[in-house]
mmCIF file with all atom_site columns, C-alpha atoms and ligand atoms in Angstrom:
data_model
loop_
_atom_site.group_PDB
_atom_site.id
_atom_site.type_symbol
_atom_site.label_atom_id
_atom_site.label_alt_id
_atom_site.label_comp_id
_atom_site.label_asym_id
_atom_site.label_entity_id
_atom_site.label_seq_id
_atom_site.pdbx_PDB_ins_code
_atom_site.Cartn_x
_atom_site.Cartn_y
_atom_site.Cartn_z
_atom_site.occupancy
_atom_site.B_iso_or_equiv
_atom_site.pdbx_formal_charge
_atom_site.auth_seq_id
_atom_site.auth_comp_id
_atom_site.auth_asym_id
_atom_site.auth_atom_id
_atom_site.pdbx_PDB_model_num
ATOM   1   C  CA  . MET A 1 1   ? 9.416  -1.379  13.997  1.00 79.00 ? 1   MET A CA  1
ATOM   2   C  CA  . SER A 1 2   ? 8.479  -4.178  11.643  1.00 91.00 ? 2   SER A CA  1
ATOM   3   C  CA  . LEU A 1 3   ? 8.721  -5.113  8.237   1.00 95.00 ? 3   LEU A CA  1
ATOM   4   C  CA  . LEU A 1 4   ? 5.671  -4.785  5.798   1.00 97.00 ? 4   LEU A CA  1
ATOM   5   C  CA  . SER A 1 5   ? 4.354  -6.854  3.023   1.00 97.00 ? 5   SER A CA  1
ATOM   6   C  CA  . LEU A 1 6   ? 4.603  -4.990  0.162   1.00 98.00 ? 6   LEU A CA  1
ATOM   7   C  CA  . HIS A 1 7   ? 1.579  -4.724  -2.733  1.00 98.00 ? 7   HIS A CA  1
ATOM   8   C  CA  . LEU A 1 8   ? 2.413  -6.004  -6.051  1.00 97.00 ? 8   LEU A CA  1
ATOM   9   C  CA  . LEU A 1 9   ? 0.571  -4.414  -9.854  1.00 96.00 ? 9   LEU A CA  1
ATOM   10  C  CA  . GLY A 1 10  ? -3.258 -5.468  -8.947  1.00 94.00 ? 10  GLY A CA  1
ATOM   11  C  CA  . SER A 1 11  ? -4.238 -5.067  -5.563  1.00 96.00 ? 11  SER A CA  1
ATOM   12  C  CA  . PRO A 1 12  ? -6.160 -1.801  -5.909  1.00 97.00 ? 12  PRO A CA  1
ATOM   13  C  CA  . VAL A 1 13  ? -4.942 0.127   -3.275  1.00 97.00 ? 13  VAL A CA  1
ATOM   14  C  CA  . LEU A 1 14  ? -2.002 1.332   -5.423  1.00 98.00 ? 14  LEU A CA  1
ATOM   15  C  CA  . ARG A 1 15  ? -4.676 2.577   -8.325  1.00 97.00 ? 15  ARG A CA  1
ATOM   16  C  CA  . GLN A 1 16  ? -6.352 5.246   -5.242  1.00 97.00 ? 16  GLN A CA  1
ATOM   17  C  CA  . ARG A 1 17  ? -5.807 8.532   -4.400  1.00 98.00 ? 17  ARG A CA  1
ATOM   18  C  CA  . SER A 1 18  ? -4.489 8.518   -0.752  1.00 98.00 ? 18  SER A CA  1
ATOM   19  C  CA  . ALA A 1 19  ? -5.748 10.861  1.775   1.00 98.00 ? 19  ALA A CA  1
ATOM   20  C  CA  . GLU A 1 20  ? -3.855 14.301  3.084   1.00 98.00 ? 20  GLU A CA  1
ATOM   21  C  CA  . VAL A 1 21  ? -2.563 12.981  6.598   1.00 98.00 ? 21  VAL A CA  1
ATOM   22  C  CA  . GLY A 1 22  ? -3.323 16.653  8.260   1.00 96.00 ? 22  GLY A CA  1
ATOM   23  C  CA  . ALA A 1 23  ? -1.884 16.671  11.494  1.00 95.00 ? 23  ALA A CA  1
ATOM   24  C  CA  . VAL A 1 24  ? 1.270  13.540  12.146  1.00 98.00 ? 24  VAL A CA  1
ATOM   25  C  CA  . ASP A 1 25  ? 0.503  11.716  15.072  1.00 98.00 ? 25  ASP A CA  1
ATOM   26  C  CA  . GLU A 1 26  ? 2.579  8.269   16.862  1.00 98.00 ? 26  GLU A CA  1
ATOM   27  C  CA  . ASP A 1 27  ? 0.317  6.533   14.326  1.00 97.00 ? 27  ASP A CA  1
ATOM   28  C  CA  . VAL A 1 28  ? 2.144  8.055   11.756  1.00 98.00 ? 28  VAL A CA  1
ATOM   29  C  CA  . ARG A 1 29  ? 5.813  8.066   12.930  1.00 98.00 ? 29  ARG A CA  1
ATOM   30  C  CA  . ARG A 1 30  ? 5.331  4.219   13.678  1.00 98.00 ? 30  ARG A CA  1
ATOM   31  C  CA  . LEU A 1 31  ? 4.464  4.071   9.162   1.00 98.00 ? 31  LEU A CA  1
ATOM   32  C  CA  . VAL A 1 32  ? 7.580  6.168   8.527   1.00 98.00 ? 32  VAL A CA  1
ATOM   33  C  CA  . ASP A 1 33  ? 9.421  4.272   11.431  1.00 98.00 ? 33  ASP A CA  1
ATOM   34  C  CA  . ASP A 1 34  ? 8.424  0.867   9.426   1.00 98.00 ? 34  ASP A CA  1
ATOM   35  C  CA  . MET A 1 35  ? 8.036  2.469   6.437   1.00 98.00 ? 35  MET A CA  1
ATOM   36  C  CA  . PHE A 1 36  ? 12.396 3.057   6.059   1.00 98.00 ? 36  PHE A CA  1
ATOM   37  C  CA  . GLU A 1 37  ? 12.707 -0.507  8.283   1.00 97.00 ? 37  GLU A CA  1
ATOM   38  C  CA  . THR A 1 38  ? 11.217 -2.428  4.797   1.00 97.00 ? 38  THR A CA  1
ATOM   39  C  CA  . MET A 1 39  ? 12.561 -0.037  2.411   1.00 97.00 ? 39  MET A CA  1
ATOM   40  C  CA  . ASP A 1 40  ? 16.124 -0.495  3.161   1.00 96.00 ? 40  ASP A CA  1
ATOM   41  C  CA  . ALA A 1 41  ? 15.334 -4.765  3.382   1.00 96.00 ? 41  ALA A CA  1
ATOM   42  C  CA  . ALA A 1 42  ? 13.674 -4.312  -0.114  1.00 96.00 ? 42  ALA A CA  1
ATOM   43  C  CA  . HIS A 1 43  ? 17.114 -1.824  -1.639  1.00 95.00 ? 43  HIS A CA  1
ATOM   44  C  CA  . GLY A 1 44  ? 14.717 0.111   -2.210  1.00 96.00 ? 44  GLY A CA  1
ATOM   45  C  CA  . VAL A 1 45  ? 15.408 3.603   -2.709  1.00 97.00 ? 45  VAL A CA  1
ATOM   46  C  CA  . GLY A 1 46  ? 11.760 4.947   -2.163  1.00 98.00 ? 46  GLY A CA  1
ATOM   47  C  CA  . LEU A 1 47  ? 8.556  3.528   -1.049  1.00 98.00 ? 47  LEU A CA  1
ATOM   48  C  CA  . ALA A 1 48  ? 4.728  5.444   -0.662  1.00 98.00 ? 48  ALA A CA  1
ATOM   49  C  CA  . ALA A 1 49  ? 2.567  3.826   2.369   1.00 98.00 ? 49  ALA A CA  1
ATOM   50  C  CA  . ASN A 1 50  ? -0.015 2.628   0.025   1.00 98.00 ? 50  ASN A CA  1
ATOM   51  C  CA  . GLN A 1 51  ? 2.932  0.208   -2.024  1.00 98.00 ? 51  GLN A CA  1
ATOM   52  C  CA  . VAL A 1 52  ? 1.869  -2.010  1.997   1.00 98.00 ? 52  VAL A CA  1
ATOM   53  C  CA  . GLY A 1 53  ? -0.999 -1.454  2.271   1.00 98.00 ? 53  GLY A CA  1
ATOM   54  C  CA  . ILE A 1 54  ? -1.738 1.956   3.130   1.00 98.00 ? 54  ILE A CA  1
ATOM   55  C  CA  . ALA A 1 55  ? -3.832 4.987   1.132   1.00 98.00 ? 55  ALA A CA  1
ATOM   56  C  CA  . ARG A 1 56  ? -2.133 7.361   2.990   1.00 98.00 ? 56  ARG A CA  1
ATOM   57  C  CA  . ARG A 1 57  ? 0.146  10.809  1.339   1.00 98.00 ? 57  ARG A CA  1
ATOM   58  C  CA  . VAL A 1 58  ? 2.932  9.478   3.081   1.00 98.00 ? 58  VAL A CA  1
ATOM   59  C  CA  . ALA A 1 59  ? 6.183  8.799   1.494   1.00 98.00 ? 59  ALA A CA  1
ATOM   60  C  CA  . VAL A 1 60  ? 10.260 8.264   1.960   1.00 98.00 ? 60  VAL A CA  1
ATOM   61  C  CA  . VAL A 1 61  ? 13.142 7.854   0.266   1.00 98.00 ? 61  VAL A CA  1
ATOM   62  C  CA  . ASP A 1 62  ? 16.517 7.193   0.202   1.00 98.00 ? 62  ASP A CA  1
ATOM   63  C  CA  . ALA A 1 63  ? 17.874 8.610   -3.256  1.00 97.00 ? 63  ALA A CA  1
ATOM   64  C  CA  . ASP A 1 64  ? 21.735 10.433  -3.521  1.00 96.00 ? 64  ASP A CA  1
ATOM   65  C  CA  . GLY A 1 65  ? 23.053 9.939   0.499   1.00 96.00 ? 65  GLY A CA  1
ATOM   66  C  CA  . ASP A 1 66  ? 19.370 11.362  1.718   1.00 97.00 ? 66  ASP A CA  1
ATOM   67  C  CA  . ARG A 1 67  ? 17.201 9.648   3.205   1.00 98.00 ? 67  ARG A CA  1
ATOM   68  C  CA  . PHE A 1 68  ? 13.869 11.941  4.740   1.00 98.00 ? 68  PHE A CA  1
ATOM   69  C  CA  . ALA A 1 69  ? 9.790  10.921  4.787   1.00 98.00 ? 69  ALA A CA  1
ATOM   70  C  CA  . MET A 1 70  ? 7.399  13.243  2.613   1.00 98.00 ? 70  MET A CA  1
ATOM   71  C  CA  . ILE A 1 71  ? 3.687  13.792  4.186   1.00 98.00 ? 71  ILE A CA  1
ATOM   72  C  CA  . ASP A 1 72  ? 1.560  15.587  2.550   1.00 98.00 ? 72  ASP A CA  1
ATOM   73  C  CA  . PRO A 1 73  ? 3.828  16.203  -0.064  1.00 98.00 ? 73  PRO A CA  1
ATOM   74  C  CA  . VAL A 1 74  ? 3.087  19.200  -3.266  1.00 98.00 ? 74  VAL A CA  1
ATOM   75  C  CA  . VAL A 1 75  ? 6.152  19.707  -5.794  1.00 98.00 ? 75  VAL A CA  1
ATOM   76  C  CA  . VAL A 1 76  ? 5.881  23.317  -5.929  1.00 98.00 ? 76  VAL A CA  1
ATOM   77  C  CA  . GLU A 1 77  ? 9.286  23.954  -9.194  1.00 98.00 ? 77  GLU A CA  1
ATOM   78  C  CA  . THR A 1 78  ? 9.338  21.404  -12.177 1.00 98.00 ? 78  THR A CA  1
ATOM   79  C  CA  . GLU A 1 79  ? 12.720 22.524  -14.642 1.00 98.00 ? 79  GLU A CA  1
ATOM   80  C  CA  . GLY A 1 80  ? 14.092 20.596  -17.703 1.00 98.00 ? 80  GLY A CA  1
ATOM   81  C  CA  . SER A 1 81  ? 13.721 16.660  -18.693 1.00 98.00 ? 81  SER A CA  1
ATOM   82  C  CA  . SER A 1 82  ? 15.634 14.169  -18.488 1.00 98.00 ? 82  SER A CA  1
ATOM   83  C  CA  . THR A 1 83  ? 15.495 9.990   -18.820 1.00 98.00 ? 83  THR A CA  1
ATOM   84  C  CA  . ALA A 1 84  ? 16.311 6.978   -17.307 1.00 98.00 ? 84  ALA A CA  1
ATOM   85  C  CA  . GLU A 1 85  ? 15.818 3.664   -16.386 1.00 97.00 ? 85  GLU A CA  1
ATOM   86  C  CA  . GLU A 1 86  ? 13.203 2.645   -13.453 1.00 98.00 ? 86  GLU A CA  1
ATOM   87  C  CA  . GLY A 1 87  ? 12.156 0.303   -11.768 1.00 97.00 ? 87  GLY A CA  1
ATOM   88  C  CA  . CYS A 1 88  ? 9.413  -0.144  -8.815  1.00 98.00 ? 88  CYS A CA  1
ATOM   89  C  CA  . LEU A 1 89  ? 9.072  -2.331  -5.615  1.00 98.00 ? 89  LEU A CA  1
ATOM   90  C  CA  . SER A 1 90  ? 5.789  -3.212  -6.858  1.00 98.00 ? 90  SER A CA  1
ATOM   91  C  CA  . ILE A 1 91  ? 6.634  -4.547  -9.995  1.00 97.00 ? 91  ILE A CA  1
ATOM   92  C  CA  . PRO A 1 92  ? 9.829  -6.445  -9.353  1.00 94.00 ? 92  PRO A CA  1
ATOM   93  C  CA  . GLU A 1 93  ? 12.269 -7.210  -12.242 1.00 93.00 ? 93  GLU A CA  1
ATOM   94  C  CA  . ILE A 1 94  ? 10.404 -4.631  -15.073 1.00 96.00 ? 94  ILE A CA  1
ATOM   95  C  CA  . TYR A 1 95  ? 12.214 -1.582  -15.875 1.00 97.00 ? 95  TYR A CA  1
ATOM   96  C  CA  . ALA A 1 96  ? 11.811 1.152   -18.025 1.00 97.00 ? 96  ALA A CA  1
ATOM   97  C  CA  . ASP A 1 97  ? 13.044 4.218   -19.379 1.00 97.00 ? 97  ASP A CA  1
ATOM   98  C  CA  . VAL A 1 98  ? 10.658 7.276   -17.992 1.00 98.00 ? 98  VAL A CA  1
ATOM   99  C  CA  . THR A 1 99  ? 11.263 10.597  -19.463 1.00 98.00 ? 99  THR A CA  1
ATOM   100 C  CA  . ARG A 1 100 ? 10.253 13.677  -15.974 1.00 98.00 ? 100 ARG A CA  1
ATOM   101 C  CA  . PRO A 1 101 ? 11.943 16.774  -15.200 1.00 98.00 ? 101 PRO A CA  1
ATOM   102 C  CA  . GLU A 1 102 ? 15.065 16.897  -13.766 1.00 98.00 ? 102 GLU A CA  1
ATOM   103 C  CA  . ARG A 1 103 ? 14.401 18.945  -11.321 1.00 98.00 ? 103 ARG A CA  1
ATOM   104 C  CA  . VAL A 1 104 ? 11.947 19.460  -8.679  1.00 98.00 ? 104 VAL A CA  1
ATOM   105 C  CA  . VAL A 1 105 ? 10.898 21.500  -5.683  1.00 98.00 ? 105 VAL A CA  1
ATOM   106 C  CA  . ILE A 1 106 ? 8.535  19.973  -3.087  1.00 98.00 ? 106 ILE A CA  1
ATOM   107 C  CA  . GLU A 1 107 ? 7.107  21.622  -0.112  1.00 98.00 ? 107 GLU A CA  1
ATOM   108 C  CA  . ALA A 1 108 ? 5.859  18.402  3.109   1.00 98.00 ? 108 ALA A CA  1
ATOM   109 C  CA  . LEU A 1 109 ? 5.578  17.547  6.767   1.00 98.00 ? 109 LEU A CA  1
ATOM   110 C  CA  . ASP A 1 110 ? 8.918  15.721  8.318   1.00 98.00 ? 110 ASP A CA  1
ATOM   111 C  CA  . ARG A 1 111 ? 8.194  12.721  10.557  1.00 98.00 ? 111 ARG A CA  1
ATOM   112 C  CA  . GLU A 1 112 ? 8.201  15.660  14.009  1.00 97.00 ? 112 GLU A CA  1
ATOM   113 C  CA  . GLY A 1 113 ? 5.676  17.577  11.813  1.00 98.00 ? 113 GLY A CA  1
ATOM   114 C  CA  . ASN A 1 114 ? 7.390  20.346  10.457  1.00 98.00 ? 114 ASN A CA  1
ATOM   115 C  CA  . ARG A 1 115 ? 6.387  21.663  6.482   1.00 98.00 ? 115 ARG A CA  1
ATOM   116 C  CA  . TYR A 1 116 ? 10.465 21.745  4.382   1.00 98.00 ? 116 TYR A CA  1
ATOM   117 C  CA  . ARG A 1 117 ? 10.893 22.476  1.101   1.00 98.00 ? 117 ARG A CA  1
ATOM   118 C  CA  . ARG A 1 118 ? 13.644 20.905  -1.214  1.00 98.00 ? 118 ARG A CA  1
ATOM   119 C  CA  . GLU A 1 119 ? 15.354 20.648  -3.898  1.00 98.00 ? 119 GLU A CA  1
ATOM   120 C  CA  . ALA A 1 120 ? 16.431 18.191  -5.670  1.00 98.00 ? 120 ALA A CA  1
ATOM   121 C  CA  . THR A 1 121 ? 18.248 16.818  -8.887  1.00 98.00 ? 121 THR A CA  1
ATOM   122 C  CA  . GLY A 1 122 ? 18.962 13.926  -10.537 1.00 97.00 ? 122 GLY A CA  1
ATOM   123 C  CA  . LEU A 1 123 ? 18.511 10.231  -8.724  1.00 97.00 ? 123 LEU A CA  1
ATOM   124 C  CA  . LYS A 1 124 ? 16.376 11.784  -5.670  1.00 98.00 ? 124 LYS A CA  1
ATOM   125 C  CA  . ALA A 1 125 ? 14.255 13.976  -7.785  1.00 98.00 ? 125 ALA A CA  1
ATOM   126 C  CA  . ARG A 1 126 ? 13.048 11.446  -10.252 1.00 98.00 ? 126 ARG A CA  1
ATOM   127 C  CA  . ALA A 1 127 ? 12.063 9.181   -6.710  1.00 98.00 ? 127 ALA A CA  1
ATOM   128 C  CA  . ILE A 1 128 ? 10.542 12.047  -5.145  1.00 98.00 ? 128 ILE A CA  1
ATOM   129 C  CA  . GLN A 1 129 ? 8.169  11.754  -8.022  1.00 98.00 ? 129 GLN A CA  1
ATOM   130 C  CA  . HIS A 1 130 ? 7.629  7.900   -8.467  1.00 98.00 ? 130 HIS A CA  1
ATOM   131 C  CA  . GLU A 1 131 ? 7.226  7.931   -5.126  1.00 98.00 ? 131 GLU A CA  1
ATOM   132 C  CA  . ILE A 1 132 ? 4.424  10.874  -5.523  1.00 98.00 ? 132 ILE A CA  1
ATOM   133 C  CA  . ASP A 1 133 ? 3.032  9.770   -7.871  1.00 98.00 ? 133 ASP A CA  1
ATOM   134 C  CA  . HIS A 1 134 ? 2.121  6.902   -6.129  1.00 98.00 ? 134 HIS A CA  1
ATOM   135 C  CA  . LEU A 1 135 ? 0.238  9.329   -3.669  1.00 98.00 ? 135 LEU A CA  1
ATOM   136 C  CA  . ASP A 1 136 ? -2.175 9.391   -6.997  1.00 98.00 ? 136 ASP A CA  1
ATOM   137 C  CA  . GLY A 1 137 ? -2.678 5.827   -8.367  1.00 98.00 ? 137 GLY A CA  1
ATOM   138 C  CA  . ILE A 1 138 ? -0.276 6.645   -10.957 1.00 98.00 ? 138 ILE A CA  1
ATOM   139 C  CA  . LEU A 1 139 ? 2.772  3.847   -11.610 1.00 98.00 ? 139 LEU A CA  1
ATOM   140 C  CA  . PHE A 1 140 ? 5.695  4.041   -13.233 1.00 98.00 ? 140 PHE A CA  1
ATOM   141 C  CA  . LEU A 1 141 ? 4.296  2.473   -16.327 1.00 97.00 ? 141 LEU A CA  1
ATOM   142 C  CA  . ASP A 1 142 ? 1.579  4.951   -16.627 1.00 97.00 ? 142 ASP A CA  1
ATOM   143 C  CA  . HIS A 1 143 ? 4.278  7.899   -18.305 1.00 98.00 ? 143 HIS A CA  1
ATOM   144 C  CA  . LEU A 1 144 ? 5.443  5.101   -21.186 1.00 97.00 ? 144 LEU A CA  1
ATOM   145 C  CA  . SER A 1 145 ? 3.843  5.253   -24.398 1.00 96.00 ? 145 SER A CA  1
ATOM   146 C  CA  . LEU A 1 146 ? 0.619  2.187   -25.149 1.00 97.00 ? 146 LEU A CA  1
ATOM   147 C  CA  . MET A 1 147 ? 2.934  0.258   -27.196 1.00 97.00 ? 147 MET A CA  1
ATOM   148 C  CA  . ARG A 1 148 ? 5.846  0.013   -24.602 1.00 96.00 ? 148 ARG A CA  1
ATOM   149 C  CA  . ARG A 1 149 ? 3.328  -0.591  -21.594 1.00 96.00 ? 149 ARG A CA  1
ATOM   150 C  CA  . GLN A 1 150 ? 1.526  -3.165  -23.295 1.00 96.00 ? 150 GLN A CA  1
ATOM   151 C  CA  . MET A 1 151 ? 4.196  -4.909  -23.593 1.00 97.00 ? 151 MET A CA  1
ATOM   152 C  CA  . LEU A 1 152 ? 5.571  -5.242  -20.137 1.00 97.00 ? 152 LEU A CA  1
ATOM   153 C  CA  . MET A 1 153 ? 1.855  -5.656  -18.928 1.00 95.00 ? 153 MET A CA  1
ATOM   154 C  CA  . SER A 1 154 ? 1.632  -8.567  -20.778 1.00 95.00 ? 154 SER A CA  1
ATOM   155 C  CA  . ARG A 1 155 ? 5.322  -10.207 -19.645 1.00 95.00 ? 155 ARG A CA  1
ATOM   156 C  CA  . TRP A 1 156 ? 4.308  -9.029  -16.092 1.00 95.00 ? 156 TRP A CA  1
ATOM   157 C  CA  . ARG A 1 157 ? 0.900  -11.435 -16.438 1.00 94.00 ? 157 ARG A CA  1
ATOM   158 C  CA  . ARG A 1 158 ? 2.058  -14.379 -17.881 1.00 95.00 ? 158 ARG A CA  1
ATOM   159 C  CA  . GLU A 1 159 ? 4.697  -13.946 -15.432 1.00 93.00 ? 159 GLU A CA  1
ATOM   160 C  CA  . HIS A 1 160 ? 2.254  -13.495 -12.636 1.00 92.00 ? 160 HIS A CA  1
ATOM   161 C  CA  . LYS A 1 161 ? -0.500 -15.921 -14.114 1.00 92.00 ? 161 LYS A CA  1
ATOM   162 C  CA  . ASP A 1 162 ? 0.107  -18.548 -11.320 1.00 93.00 ? 162 ASP A CA  1
ATOM   163 C  CA  . ASP A 1 163 ? -0.522 -15.451 -8.517  1.00 92.00 ? 163 ASP A CA  1
ATOM   164 C  CA  . THR A 1 164 ? -3.076 -16.300 -6.119  1.00 90.00 ? 164 THR A CA  1
ATOM   165 C  CA  . SER A 1 165 ? -2.817 -13.108 -4.169  1.00 92.00 ? 165 SER A CA  1
ATOM   166 C  CA  . HIS A 1 166 ? -1.035 -9.377  -5.088  1.00 93.00 ? 166 HIS A CA  1
ATOM   167 C  CA  . ILE A 1 167 ? 0.960  -9.358  -1.670  1.00 93.00 ? 167 ILE A CA  1
ATOM   168 C  CA  . LYS A 1 168 ? 4.649  -10.197 -0.920  1.00 93.00 ? 168 LYS A CA  1
ATOM   169 C  CA  . GLU A 1 169 ? 6.985  -11.003 2.259   1.00 93.00 ? 169 GLU A CA  1
ATOM   170 C  CA  . VAL A 1 170 ? 9.343  -9.053  2.351   1.00 93.00 ? 170 VAL A CA  1
ATOM   171 C  CA  . GLN A 1 171 ? 12.857 -10.604 4.088   1.00 89.00 ? 171 GLN A CA  1
ATOM   172 C  CA  . PRO A 1 172 ? 14.899 -8.915  6.419   1.00 88.00 ? 172 PRO A CA  1
ATOM   173 C  CA  . ALA A 1 173 ? 17.857 -7.825  5.471   1.00 75.00 ? 173 ALA A CA  1
ATOM   174 C  CA  . ALA A 1 174 ? 20.132 -9.407  7.469   1.00 67.00 ? 174 ALA A CA  1
ATOM   175 C  CA  . ASP A 1 175 ? 18.637 -12.859 6.505   1.00 57.00 ? 175 ASP A CA  1
ATOM   176 C  CA  . ARG A 1 176 ? 20.032 -12.054 2.558   1.00 53.00 ? 176 ARG A CA  1
ATOM   177 C  CA  . ALA A 1 177 ? 23.253 -12.954 1.811   1.00 49.00 ? 177 ALA A CA  1
ATOM   178 C  CA  . GLU A 1 178 ? 24.775 -9.128  0.449   1.00 48.00 ? 178 GLU A CA  1
HETATM 179 ZN ZN1 . ZN  B 2 .   ? 7.328  2.390   -6.930  1.00 61.77 ? 201 ZN  B ZN1 1
#
């Protein structure tokens, strides 16, 4: 397994609609494994493939004690509404309250290529929706009011005006103090 580099806000791949996977092969399984490792090292609750520069419909989630891959995920049911703070590994240090359905049912393929259905509420439902948004080129900032989004975007631009690239290396978890 290997750690992948994260694409940050400004990288065009984050705004792309990712392509369907179709059949799960060895390349997809390796991508899933590397994404789990990268998500863990970055202390995320979810990660989508375009965040590591690969525009395919693959995401991983680790929330509320449930850890799973979603390949070609589709939302088949939503219910209710809930508001909570979100952040994103591709937009470090920016957080905002986002309103989304409280409960979601999805269908997706797992790492072995088997189709499954999963129901989620709370943090897990939020992470699932956040990751599926990524696969459609949508960021959590897009759910905010125009004014709030512009405020956070100008803060981001100010803090990142000296960046020479939109790519960030992830440090192995073992190398960091807990
Ligand atoms: Zn994100």
